[in-house]
Coordinates of C-alpha atoms in Angstrom, one line a residue:
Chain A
X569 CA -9.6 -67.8 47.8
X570 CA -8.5 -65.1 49.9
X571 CA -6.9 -61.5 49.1
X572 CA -3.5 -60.7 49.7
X573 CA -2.2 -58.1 52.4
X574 CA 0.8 -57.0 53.0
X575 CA 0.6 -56.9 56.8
X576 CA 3.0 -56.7 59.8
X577 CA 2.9 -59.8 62.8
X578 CA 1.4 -56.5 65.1
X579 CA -1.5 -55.6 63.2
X580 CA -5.0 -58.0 64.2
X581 CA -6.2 -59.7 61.0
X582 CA -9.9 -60.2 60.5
X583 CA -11.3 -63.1 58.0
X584 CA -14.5 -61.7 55.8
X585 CA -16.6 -63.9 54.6
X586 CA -19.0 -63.2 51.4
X587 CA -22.4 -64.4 50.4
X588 CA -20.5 -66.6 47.9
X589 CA -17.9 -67.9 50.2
X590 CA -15.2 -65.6 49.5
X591 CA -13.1 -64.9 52.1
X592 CA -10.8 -61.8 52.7
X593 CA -7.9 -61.1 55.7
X594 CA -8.1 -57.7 56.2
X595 CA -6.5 -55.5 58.2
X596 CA -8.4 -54.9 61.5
X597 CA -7.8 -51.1 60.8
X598 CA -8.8 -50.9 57.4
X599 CA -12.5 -53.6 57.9
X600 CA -13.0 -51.1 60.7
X601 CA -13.4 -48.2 58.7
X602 CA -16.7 -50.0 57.8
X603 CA -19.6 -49.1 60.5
X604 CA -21.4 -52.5 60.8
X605 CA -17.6 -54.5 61.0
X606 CA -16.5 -51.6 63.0
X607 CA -19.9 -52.7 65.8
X608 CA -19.0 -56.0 65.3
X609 CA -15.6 -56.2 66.1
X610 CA -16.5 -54.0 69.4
X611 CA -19.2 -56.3 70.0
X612 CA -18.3 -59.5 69.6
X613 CA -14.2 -59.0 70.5
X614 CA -12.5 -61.5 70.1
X615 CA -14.4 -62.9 66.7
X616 CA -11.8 -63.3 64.0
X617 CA -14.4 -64.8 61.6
X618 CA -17.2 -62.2 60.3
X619 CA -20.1 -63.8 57.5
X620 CA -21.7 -60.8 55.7
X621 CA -24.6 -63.4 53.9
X622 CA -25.9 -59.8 52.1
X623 CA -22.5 -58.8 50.5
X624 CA -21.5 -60.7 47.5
X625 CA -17.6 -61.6 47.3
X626 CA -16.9 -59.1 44.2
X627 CA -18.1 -56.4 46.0
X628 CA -17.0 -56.9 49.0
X629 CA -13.6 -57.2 47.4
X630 CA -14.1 -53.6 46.1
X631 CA -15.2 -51.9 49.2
X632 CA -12.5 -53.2 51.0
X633 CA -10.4 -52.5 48.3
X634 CA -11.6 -48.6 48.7
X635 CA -11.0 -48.8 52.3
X636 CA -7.2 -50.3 52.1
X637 CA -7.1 -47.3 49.9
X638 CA -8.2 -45.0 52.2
X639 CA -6.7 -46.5 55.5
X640 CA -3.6 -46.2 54.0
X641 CA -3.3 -42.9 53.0
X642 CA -4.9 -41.2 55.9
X643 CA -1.9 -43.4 58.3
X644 CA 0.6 -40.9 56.6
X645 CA -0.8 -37.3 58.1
X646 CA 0.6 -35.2 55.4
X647 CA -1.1 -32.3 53.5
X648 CA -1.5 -33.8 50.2
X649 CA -3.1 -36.9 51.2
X650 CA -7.2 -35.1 50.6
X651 CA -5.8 -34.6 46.8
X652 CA -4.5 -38.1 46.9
X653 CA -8.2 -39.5 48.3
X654 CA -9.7 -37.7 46.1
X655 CA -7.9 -38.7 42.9
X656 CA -8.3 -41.9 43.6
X657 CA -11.8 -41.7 44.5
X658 CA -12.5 -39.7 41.6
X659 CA -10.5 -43.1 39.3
X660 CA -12.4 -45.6 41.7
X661 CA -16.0 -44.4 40.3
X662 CA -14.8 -42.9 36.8
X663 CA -15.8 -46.3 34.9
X664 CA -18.6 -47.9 37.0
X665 CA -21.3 -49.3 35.3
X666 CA -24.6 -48.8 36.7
X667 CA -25.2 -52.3 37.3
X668 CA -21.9 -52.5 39.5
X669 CA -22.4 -49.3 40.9
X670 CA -26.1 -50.5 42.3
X671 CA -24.6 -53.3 43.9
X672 CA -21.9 -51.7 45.5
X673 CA -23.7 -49.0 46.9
X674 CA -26.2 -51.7 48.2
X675 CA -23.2 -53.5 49.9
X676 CA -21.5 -49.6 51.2
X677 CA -24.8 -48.9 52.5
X678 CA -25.1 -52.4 54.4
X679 CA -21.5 -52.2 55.3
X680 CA -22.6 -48.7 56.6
X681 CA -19.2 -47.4 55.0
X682 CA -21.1 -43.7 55.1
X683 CA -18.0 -42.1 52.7
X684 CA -18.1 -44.6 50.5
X685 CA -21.8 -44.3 50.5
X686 CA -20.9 -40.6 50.0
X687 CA -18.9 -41.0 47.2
X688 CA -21.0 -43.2 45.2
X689 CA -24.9 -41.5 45.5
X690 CA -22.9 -38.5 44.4
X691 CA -21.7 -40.6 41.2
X692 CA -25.5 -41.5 40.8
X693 CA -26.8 -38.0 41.6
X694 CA -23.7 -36.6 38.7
X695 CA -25.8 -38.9 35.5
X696 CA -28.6 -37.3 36.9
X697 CA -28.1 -33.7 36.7
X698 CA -29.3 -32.1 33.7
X699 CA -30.7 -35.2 32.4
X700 CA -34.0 -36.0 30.7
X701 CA -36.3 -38.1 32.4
X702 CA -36.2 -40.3 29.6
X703 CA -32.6 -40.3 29.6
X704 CA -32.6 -41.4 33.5
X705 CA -34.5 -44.2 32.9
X706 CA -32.1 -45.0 29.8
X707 CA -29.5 -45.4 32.4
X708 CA -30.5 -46.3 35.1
X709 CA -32.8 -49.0 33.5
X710 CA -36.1 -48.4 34.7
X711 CA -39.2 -48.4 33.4
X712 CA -42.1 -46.2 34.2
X713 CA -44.5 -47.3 36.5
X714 CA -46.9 -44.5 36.3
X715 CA -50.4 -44.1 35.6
X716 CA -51.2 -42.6 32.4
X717 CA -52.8 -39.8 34.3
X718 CA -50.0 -39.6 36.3
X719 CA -47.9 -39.4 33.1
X720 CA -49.8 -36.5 32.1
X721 CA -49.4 -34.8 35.2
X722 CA -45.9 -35.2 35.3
X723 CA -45.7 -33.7 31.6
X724 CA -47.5 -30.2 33.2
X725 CA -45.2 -30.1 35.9
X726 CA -42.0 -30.3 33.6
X727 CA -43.3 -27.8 31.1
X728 CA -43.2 -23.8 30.7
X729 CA -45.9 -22.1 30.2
X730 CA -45.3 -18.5 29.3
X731 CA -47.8 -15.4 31.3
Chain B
X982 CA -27.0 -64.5 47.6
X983 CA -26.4 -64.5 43.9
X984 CA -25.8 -61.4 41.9
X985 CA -28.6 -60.1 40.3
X986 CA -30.0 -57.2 37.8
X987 CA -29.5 -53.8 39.4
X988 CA -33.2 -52.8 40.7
X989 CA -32.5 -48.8 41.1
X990 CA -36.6 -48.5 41.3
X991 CA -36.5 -50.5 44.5
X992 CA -33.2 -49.0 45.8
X993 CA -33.7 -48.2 49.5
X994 CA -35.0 -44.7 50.5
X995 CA -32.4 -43.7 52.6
X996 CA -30.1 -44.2 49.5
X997 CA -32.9 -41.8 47.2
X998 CA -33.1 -39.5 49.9
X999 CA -29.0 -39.2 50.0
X1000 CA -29.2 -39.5 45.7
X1001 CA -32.0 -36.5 45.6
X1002 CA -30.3 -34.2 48.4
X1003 CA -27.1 -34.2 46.1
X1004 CA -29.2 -32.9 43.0
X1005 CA -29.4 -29.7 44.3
X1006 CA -31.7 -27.7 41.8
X1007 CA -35.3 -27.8 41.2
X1008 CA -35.2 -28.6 38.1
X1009 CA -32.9 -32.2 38.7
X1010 CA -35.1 -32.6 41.8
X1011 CA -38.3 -32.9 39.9
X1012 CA -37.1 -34.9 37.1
X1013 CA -36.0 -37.1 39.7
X1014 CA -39.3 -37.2 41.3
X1015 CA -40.9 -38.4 37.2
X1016 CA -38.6 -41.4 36.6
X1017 CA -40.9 -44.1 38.7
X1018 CA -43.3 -43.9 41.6
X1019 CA -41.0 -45.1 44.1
X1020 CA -38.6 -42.6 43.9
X1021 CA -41.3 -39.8 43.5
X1022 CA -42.7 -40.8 46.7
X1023 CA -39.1 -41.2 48.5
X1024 CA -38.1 -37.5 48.2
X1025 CA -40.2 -34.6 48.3
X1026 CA -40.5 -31.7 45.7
X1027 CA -37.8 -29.5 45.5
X1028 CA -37.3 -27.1 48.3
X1029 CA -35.1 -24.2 48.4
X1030 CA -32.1 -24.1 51.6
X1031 CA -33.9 -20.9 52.7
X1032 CA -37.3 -20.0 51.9
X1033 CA -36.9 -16.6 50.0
X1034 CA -39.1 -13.5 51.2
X1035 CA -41.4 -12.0 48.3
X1036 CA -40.6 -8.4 50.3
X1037 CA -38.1 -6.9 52.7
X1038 CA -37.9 -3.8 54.0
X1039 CA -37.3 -0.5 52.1
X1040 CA -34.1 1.3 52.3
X1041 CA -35.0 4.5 53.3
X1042 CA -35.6 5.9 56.9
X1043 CA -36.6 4.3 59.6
X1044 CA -35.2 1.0 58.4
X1045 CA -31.8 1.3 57.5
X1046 CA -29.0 2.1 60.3
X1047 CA -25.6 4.0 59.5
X1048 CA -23.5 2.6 62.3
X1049 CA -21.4 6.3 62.2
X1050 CA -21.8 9.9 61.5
X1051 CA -20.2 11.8 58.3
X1052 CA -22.2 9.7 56.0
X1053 CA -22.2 12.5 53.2
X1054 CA -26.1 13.4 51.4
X1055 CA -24.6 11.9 48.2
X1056 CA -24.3 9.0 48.6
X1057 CA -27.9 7.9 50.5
X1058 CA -28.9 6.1 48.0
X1059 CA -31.6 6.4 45.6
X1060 CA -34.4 5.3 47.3
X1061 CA -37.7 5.7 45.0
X1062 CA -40.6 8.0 44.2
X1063 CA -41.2 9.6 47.6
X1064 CA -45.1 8.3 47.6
X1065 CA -43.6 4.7 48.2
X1066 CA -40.8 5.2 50.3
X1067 CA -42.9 3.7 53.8
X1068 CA -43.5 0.1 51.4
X1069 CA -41.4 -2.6 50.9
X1070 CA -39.3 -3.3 48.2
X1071 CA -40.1 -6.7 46.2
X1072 CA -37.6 -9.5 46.4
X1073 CA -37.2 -11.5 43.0
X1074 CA -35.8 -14.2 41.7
X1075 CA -34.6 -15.2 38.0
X1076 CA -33.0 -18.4 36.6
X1077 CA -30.5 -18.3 34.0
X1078 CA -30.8 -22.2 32.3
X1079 CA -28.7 -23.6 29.9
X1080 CA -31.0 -26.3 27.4
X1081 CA -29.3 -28.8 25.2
X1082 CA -30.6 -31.6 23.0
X1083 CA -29.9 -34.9 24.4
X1084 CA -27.0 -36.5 22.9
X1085 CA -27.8 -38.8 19.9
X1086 CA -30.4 -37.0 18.9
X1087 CA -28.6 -35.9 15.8
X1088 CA -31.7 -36.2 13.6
X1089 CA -31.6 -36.0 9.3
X1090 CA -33.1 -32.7 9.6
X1091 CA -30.4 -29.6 9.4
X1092 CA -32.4 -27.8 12.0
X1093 CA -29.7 -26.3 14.7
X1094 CA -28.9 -28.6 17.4
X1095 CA -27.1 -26.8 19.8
X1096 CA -28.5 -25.6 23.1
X1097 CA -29.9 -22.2 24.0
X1098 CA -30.0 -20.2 27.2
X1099 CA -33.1 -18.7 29.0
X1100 CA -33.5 -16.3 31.5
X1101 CA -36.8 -16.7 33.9
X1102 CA -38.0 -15.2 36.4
X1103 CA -41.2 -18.0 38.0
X1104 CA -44.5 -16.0 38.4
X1105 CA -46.0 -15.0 41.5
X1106 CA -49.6 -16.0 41.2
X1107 CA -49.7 -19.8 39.5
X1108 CA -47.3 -22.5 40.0
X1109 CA -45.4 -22.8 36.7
X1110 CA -46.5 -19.6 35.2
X1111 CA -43.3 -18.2 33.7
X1112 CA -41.9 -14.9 32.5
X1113 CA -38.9 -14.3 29.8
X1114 CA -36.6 -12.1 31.5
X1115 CA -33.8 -10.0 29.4
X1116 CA -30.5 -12.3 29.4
X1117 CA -28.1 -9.1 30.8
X1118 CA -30.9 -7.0 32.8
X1119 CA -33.6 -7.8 35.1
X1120 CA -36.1 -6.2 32.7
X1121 CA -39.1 -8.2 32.1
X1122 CA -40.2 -9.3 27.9
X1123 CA -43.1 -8.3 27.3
X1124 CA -44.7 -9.3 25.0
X1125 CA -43.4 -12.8 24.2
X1126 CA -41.9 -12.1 20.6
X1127 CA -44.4 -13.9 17.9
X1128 CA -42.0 -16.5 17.6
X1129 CA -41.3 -17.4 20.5
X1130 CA -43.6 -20.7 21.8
X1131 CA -46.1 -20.0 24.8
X1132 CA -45.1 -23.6 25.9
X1133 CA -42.0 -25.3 26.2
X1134 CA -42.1 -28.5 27.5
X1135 CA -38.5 -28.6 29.3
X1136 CA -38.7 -32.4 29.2
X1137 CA -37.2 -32.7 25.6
X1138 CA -34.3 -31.1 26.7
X1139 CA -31.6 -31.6 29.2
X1140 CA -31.2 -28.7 31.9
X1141 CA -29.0 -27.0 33.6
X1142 CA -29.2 -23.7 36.0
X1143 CA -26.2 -21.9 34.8
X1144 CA -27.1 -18.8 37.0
X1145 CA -29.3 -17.0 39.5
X1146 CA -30.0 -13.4 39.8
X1147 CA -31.7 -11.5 42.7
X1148 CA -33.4 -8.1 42.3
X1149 CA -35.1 -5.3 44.5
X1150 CA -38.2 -3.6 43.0
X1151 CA -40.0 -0.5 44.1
X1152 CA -43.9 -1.3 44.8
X1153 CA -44.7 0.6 41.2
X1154 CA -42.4 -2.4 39.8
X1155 CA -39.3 -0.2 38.9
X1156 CA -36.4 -1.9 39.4
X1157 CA -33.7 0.2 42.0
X1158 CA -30.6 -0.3 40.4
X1159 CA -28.6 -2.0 43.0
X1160 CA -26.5 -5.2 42.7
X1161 CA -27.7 -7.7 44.7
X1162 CA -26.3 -10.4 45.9
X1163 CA -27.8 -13.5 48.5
X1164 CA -26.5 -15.9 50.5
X1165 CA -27.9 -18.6 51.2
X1166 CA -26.0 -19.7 54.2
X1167 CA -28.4 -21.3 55.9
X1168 CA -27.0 -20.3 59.4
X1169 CA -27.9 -16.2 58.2
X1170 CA -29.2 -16.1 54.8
X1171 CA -28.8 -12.7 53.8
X1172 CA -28.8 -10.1 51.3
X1173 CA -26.1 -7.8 50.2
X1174 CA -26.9 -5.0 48.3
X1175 CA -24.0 -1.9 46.4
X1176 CA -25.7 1.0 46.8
X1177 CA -24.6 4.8 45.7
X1178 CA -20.9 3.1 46.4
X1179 CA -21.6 1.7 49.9
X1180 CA -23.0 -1.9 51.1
X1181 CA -25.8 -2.9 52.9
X1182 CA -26.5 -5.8 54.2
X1183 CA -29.8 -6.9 55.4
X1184 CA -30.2 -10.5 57.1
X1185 CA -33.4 -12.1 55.8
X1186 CA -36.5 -11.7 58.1
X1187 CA -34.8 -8.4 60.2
X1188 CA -36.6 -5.4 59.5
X1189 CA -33.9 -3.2 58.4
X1190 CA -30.6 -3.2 56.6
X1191 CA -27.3 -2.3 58.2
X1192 CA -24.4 0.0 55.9
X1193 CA -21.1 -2.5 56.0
X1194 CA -18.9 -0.4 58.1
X1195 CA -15.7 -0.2 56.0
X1196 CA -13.5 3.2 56.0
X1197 CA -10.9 2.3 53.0
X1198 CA -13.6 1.5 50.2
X1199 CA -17.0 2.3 52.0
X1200 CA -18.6 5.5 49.2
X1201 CA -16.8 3.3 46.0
X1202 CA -18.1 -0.2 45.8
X1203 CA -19.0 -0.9 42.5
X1204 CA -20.3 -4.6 43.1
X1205 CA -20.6 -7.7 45.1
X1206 CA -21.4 -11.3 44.2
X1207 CA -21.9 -14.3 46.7
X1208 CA -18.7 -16.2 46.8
X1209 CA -18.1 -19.3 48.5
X1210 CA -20.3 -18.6 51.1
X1211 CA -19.3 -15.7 51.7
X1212 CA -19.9 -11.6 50.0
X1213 CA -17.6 -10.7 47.9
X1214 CA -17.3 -7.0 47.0
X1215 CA -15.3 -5.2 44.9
X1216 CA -14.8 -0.9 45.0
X1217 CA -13.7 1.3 41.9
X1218 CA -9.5 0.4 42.5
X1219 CA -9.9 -2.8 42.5
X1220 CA -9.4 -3.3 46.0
X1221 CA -11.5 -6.5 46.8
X1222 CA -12.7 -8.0 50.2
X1223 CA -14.7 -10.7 51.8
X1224 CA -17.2 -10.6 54.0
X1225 CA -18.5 -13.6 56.5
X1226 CA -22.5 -14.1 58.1
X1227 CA -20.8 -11.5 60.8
X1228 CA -19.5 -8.9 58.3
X1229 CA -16.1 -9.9 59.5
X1230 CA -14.1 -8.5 56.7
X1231 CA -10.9 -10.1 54.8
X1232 CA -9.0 -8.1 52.1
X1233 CA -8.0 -10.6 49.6
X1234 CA -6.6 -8.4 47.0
X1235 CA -5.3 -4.6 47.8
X1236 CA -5.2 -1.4 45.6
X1237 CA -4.1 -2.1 42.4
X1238 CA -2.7 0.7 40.2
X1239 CA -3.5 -1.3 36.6
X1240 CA -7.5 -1.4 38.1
X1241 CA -7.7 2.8 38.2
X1242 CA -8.5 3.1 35.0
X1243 CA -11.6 1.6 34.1
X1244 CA -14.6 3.0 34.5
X1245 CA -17.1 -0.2 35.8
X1246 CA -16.1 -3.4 37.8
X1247 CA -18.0 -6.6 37.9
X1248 CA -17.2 -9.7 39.6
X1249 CA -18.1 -13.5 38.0
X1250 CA -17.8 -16.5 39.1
X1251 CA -15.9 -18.5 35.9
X1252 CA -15.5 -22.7 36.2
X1253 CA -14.6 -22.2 40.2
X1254 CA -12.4 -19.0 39.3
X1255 CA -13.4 -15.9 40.9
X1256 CA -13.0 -13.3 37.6
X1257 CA -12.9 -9.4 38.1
X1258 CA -14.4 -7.2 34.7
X1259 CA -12.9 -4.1 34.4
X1260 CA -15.0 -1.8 31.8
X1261 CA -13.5 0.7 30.3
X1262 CA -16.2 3.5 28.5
X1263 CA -16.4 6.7 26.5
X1264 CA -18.7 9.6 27.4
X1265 CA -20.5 11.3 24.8
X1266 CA -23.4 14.1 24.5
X1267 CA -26.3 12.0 23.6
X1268 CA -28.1 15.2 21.2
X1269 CA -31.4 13.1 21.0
X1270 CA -32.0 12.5 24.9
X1271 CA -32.4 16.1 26.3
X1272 CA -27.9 16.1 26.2
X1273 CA -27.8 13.3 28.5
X1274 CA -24.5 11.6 29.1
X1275 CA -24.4 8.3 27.5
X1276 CA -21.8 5.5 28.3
X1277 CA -20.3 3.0 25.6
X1278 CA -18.6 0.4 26.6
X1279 CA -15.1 0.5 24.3
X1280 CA -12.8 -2.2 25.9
X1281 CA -12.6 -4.5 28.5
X1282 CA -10.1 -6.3 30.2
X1283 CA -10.0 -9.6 32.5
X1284 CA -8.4 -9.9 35.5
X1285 CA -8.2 -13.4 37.8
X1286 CA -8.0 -13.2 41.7
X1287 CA -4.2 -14.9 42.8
X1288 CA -5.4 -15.3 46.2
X1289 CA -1.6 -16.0 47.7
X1290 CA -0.1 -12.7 46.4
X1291 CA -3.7 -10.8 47.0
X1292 CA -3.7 -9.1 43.3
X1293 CA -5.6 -9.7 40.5
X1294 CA -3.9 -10.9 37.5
X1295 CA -4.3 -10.2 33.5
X1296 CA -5.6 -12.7 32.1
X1297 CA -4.7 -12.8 28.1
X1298 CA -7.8 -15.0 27.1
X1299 CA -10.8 -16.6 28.2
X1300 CA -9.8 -19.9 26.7
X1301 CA -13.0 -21.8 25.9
X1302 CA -15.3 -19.4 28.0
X1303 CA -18.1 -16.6 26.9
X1304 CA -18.7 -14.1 29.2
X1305 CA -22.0 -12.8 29.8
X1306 CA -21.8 -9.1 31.7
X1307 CA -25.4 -8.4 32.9
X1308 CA -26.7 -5.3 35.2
X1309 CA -27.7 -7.7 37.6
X1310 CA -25.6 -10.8 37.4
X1311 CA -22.6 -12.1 35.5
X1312 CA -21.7 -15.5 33.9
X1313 CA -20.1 -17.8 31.5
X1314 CA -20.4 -21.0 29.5
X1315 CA -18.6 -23.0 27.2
X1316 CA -18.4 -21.8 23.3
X1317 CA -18.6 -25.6 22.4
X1318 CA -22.4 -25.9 23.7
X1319 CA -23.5 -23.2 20.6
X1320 CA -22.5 -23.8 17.3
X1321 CA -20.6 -21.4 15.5
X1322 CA -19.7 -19.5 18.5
X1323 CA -16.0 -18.8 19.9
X1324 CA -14.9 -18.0 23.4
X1325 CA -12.6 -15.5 24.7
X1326 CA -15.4 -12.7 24.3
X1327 CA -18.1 -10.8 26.5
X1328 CA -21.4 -10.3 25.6
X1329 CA -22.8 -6.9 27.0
X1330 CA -25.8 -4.3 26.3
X1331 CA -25.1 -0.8 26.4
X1332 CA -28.1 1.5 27.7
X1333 CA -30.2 0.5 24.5
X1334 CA -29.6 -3.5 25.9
X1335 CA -29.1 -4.5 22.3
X1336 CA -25.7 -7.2 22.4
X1337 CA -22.5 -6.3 21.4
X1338 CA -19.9 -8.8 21.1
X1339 CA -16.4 -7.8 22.7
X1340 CA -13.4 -10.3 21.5
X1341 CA -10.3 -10.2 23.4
X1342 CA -8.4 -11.9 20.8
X1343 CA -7.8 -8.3 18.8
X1344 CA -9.9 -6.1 20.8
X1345 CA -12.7 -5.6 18.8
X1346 CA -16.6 -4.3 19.9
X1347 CA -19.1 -5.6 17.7
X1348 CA -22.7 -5.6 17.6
X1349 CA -24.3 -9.5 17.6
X1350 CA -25.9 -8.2 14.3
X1351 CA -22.9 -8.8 12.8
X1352 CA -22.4 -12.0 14.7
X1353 CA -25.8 -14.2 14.5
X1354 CA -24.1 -17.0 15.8
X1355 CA -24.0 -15.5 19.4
X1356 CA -27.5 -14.0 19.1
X1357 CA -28.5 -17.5 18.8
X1358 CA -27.5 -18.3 21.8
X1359 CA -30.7 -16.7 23.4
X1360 CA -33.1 -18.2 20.3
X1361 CA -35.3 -21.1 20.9
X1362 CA -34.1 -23.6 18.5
X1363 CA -36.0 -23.7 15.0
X1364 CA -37.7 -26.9 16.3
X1365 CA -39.8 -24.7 18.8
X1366 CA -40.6 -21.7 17.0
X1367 CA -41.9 -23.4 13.8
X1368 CA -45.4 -23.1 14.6

């Protein structure tokens, strides 16, 4: 199984290869925008075959996905294109589920793809804000590890007392 | 490697430290901090951009500079009882936060379920120690109304910071009555005070405050906010400017004959819109207080910056929005969040700070007596005050 892209003879194609087995051809230019491929490639030249055994193949299908996204619209230097990254980045996030959103943030931070990374701990931090801590474990689903002590303490600190 | 259950507790803390920096206030910061122990002990309690002083240096002689001569008597500002003009003036901070029941908590009860805003101003002595500050002035509540619970525990509710307001007192606790406004660049956090009509600007940890050398508006400013990094100051005709960490100034809207009427201009900062309040008041004898002159607010009207043509522009309603005009800050929330209530109105206090409710729609001033919908708004919830 690999993706399809629409490429040109010119442009060097690399092969990705998932935890699962799922392979992608990408676009040197667009896998490069990806820190750790971007070392790699430098690295290791003329490697056309790159095994990321920590990034499973659905989410390495939707990094790359954000990073065709993004190559492409910064080739074409005109004004607009910020609105048009950030539409798209704002549509790429709107729907995550938290579970999906763990993993590919584990997979951005691996990939070292630092705006993607971006993009995504500030969708975590946004069903943070103004949330109760109850709520935040709701979503994220986690439970409390705390002593009951700790509990307590925890219950001072988020409370206001009145002089 | 197969795809497992998301294990956000265990995330890495690079990624909680990236998370936790985004939150921004200290509330967020230290709810973030409850959730687990591994994420309390990846981030550390909140800390603000710039650590604010608890004094800076009166305004009076030798600390402030006037960069030219001709600086007419009036307008030196006022600068206190003469006994404390050699001490500093006190620095304080007050939190305007927005609470709101979590959703689905729709219980069987009737009990109101909206949120409420409260203004607070964290004491100076004991971590946590509080103090209820009047929503529109910086004046402190005291006492706590017999309602009012000596506790809240914030965690039942969500919270946001809707606003912040900064204020200069006198050592004998008397508030001076200039607008303040910081910025908390964090290349030249400063303070920027209106003052008797002219600006002063004081960088935090310099021992004295400079007047803002500007010849076309320098005796009428009538306020300044902090405004996308930047101070943003307004003077009585509307004229409206920006200033940068180097008091580099930039006009960004001129003279504008519609702005000489009013009486009072305030600046807010409105969902990302930079809003401009003109005030419009009548002057009578006040019979009871000695024949002082008393000012009542009788009309107001909204104007939003177009920054292309540099002119404020009408605005015919305030949609969704409530208005809040305080002495000492400005700003709005969504009617939605507090049942009953409508937007396109301002709150205000005349000199007695009781509310009064201005609606744009026909033009009418009323007082919140009448409207108990809006006086609500700053009302624990029944839930709290039941004792």
């Amino acid at each position: 199984m690999s993706s399809s892209s629409t490429t040109t003879t010119t442009t060097r194609l690399l092969m990705l290869k998932a935890s699962d087995g799922v392979t992608f051809e990408v676009e040197e230019a667009v896998a490069t925008k990806l820190g750790a491929i971007n070392n790699m490639v430098e690295e290791e030249g003329s490697e056309d075959l790159i095994c990321l055994p920590n990034v499973n193949g659905k989410f390495l299908g939707m990094v790359l996905e954000w990073c065709k996204k993004h190559a492409n619209n910064n080739t074409n230097s005109d004004k607009g294109n910020d609105e048009v990254n950030k539409w798209w980045d704002k549509e790429f996030v709107m729907d995550l589920d938290q579970n999906t959103l763990y993993h590919l943030l584990m997979a951005a931070d691996y990939l070292s793809g630092t705006e993607l990374v971006d993009l995504l701990t500030e969708k975590v931090a946004s069903m943070i804000r103004g949330k109760k801590v109850e709520e935040i474990r709701e979503t994220f689903k986690i439970k409390s590890d705390f002593l009951p002590g700790q509990e307590e303490e925890i219950r001072k600190k988020n409370s206001w007392a009145f002089e | 490697m197969s795809i497992g259950q998301a294990q956000w507790s265990d995330l890495p803390r690079d990624l909680l430290e990236l998370i936790a920096d985004r939150l921004q206030t200290k509330t967020d910061v230290t709810r973030f901090r409850s959730v687990c122990e591994s994420w309390r002990f990846s981030v550390l309690p909140f800390q603000n951009r710039i650590v604010l002083p608890t004094k800076v240096p009166h305004l009076g002689p030798p600390h402030f500079h006037v960069p030219y001569l001709g600086l007419p008597h009036l307008h030196v500002p006022y600068l206190g009882p003469p006994h404390l003009r050699d001490t500093s003036l006190l620095l304080t901070e007050t939190t305007v936060y927005y609470l709101s029941p979590p959703a689905g908590s729709i219980s069987s009860s009737s009990s109101r379920l909206w949120g409420w805003l409260l203004k607070l101003k964290e004491g100076q002595q004991q971590l946590g120690q509080l103090h209820l500050v009047h929503p529109l002035s910086p004046l402190q509540i005291h006492p706590l109304p017999d309602s009012f619970p000596k506790v809240i525990s914030a965690l039942q509710f969500r919270v946001f910071e809707m606003a912040k307001s900064y204020t200069l007192q006198f050592s004998n606790l008397d508030h001076c009555n200039y607008k303040v406004g910081l910025s908390q660049n964090p290349d030249c956090p400063s303070l920027m005070i209106v003052a008797s009509g002219v600006l002063w600007h004081l960088k935090l940890g310099h021992d004295r405050w400079t007047a803002v050398e500007d010849t076309v508006s320098q005796l009428s400013y009538e306020d300044v906010i902090p405004y996308q990094g930047k101070f943003c100051a307004v003077d009585e005709f509307g004229r409206t400017v920006l200033f940068d960490s180097n008091l580099t100034i930039t006009e960004i809207a001129s003279v504008n004959s519609t702005l000489c009427c009013g009486d009072y201009k305030n600046l807010v900062e409105s969902n990302g819109e930079l809003l401009l309040v003109d005030t419009y008041c009548t002057r009578k004898e006040n019979t009871q207080n000695g024949g002082r002159k008393t000012f009542k607010a009788q009309k107001f009207r909204v104007f939003k910056l177009n920054l292309d043509q540099k002119r404020w522009v009408e605005l015919q309603s305030l949609d969704d929005q409530i208005l809040f005009l305080g002495e000492d800050c400005s700003f709005s929330v969504s009617a939605h969040n507090f049942g009953g209530c409508k937007g396109n109105c301002i709150i205000y206090t005349d000199m007695d700070y009781c509310f009064n409710v201005f609606n744009l729609d026909d033009g009418s001033v009323s007082p919140v007596t009448l409207h108990l919908e809006y006086a609500n708004i700053f009302n624990p919830p029944p839930i709290l005050t039941k004792a």
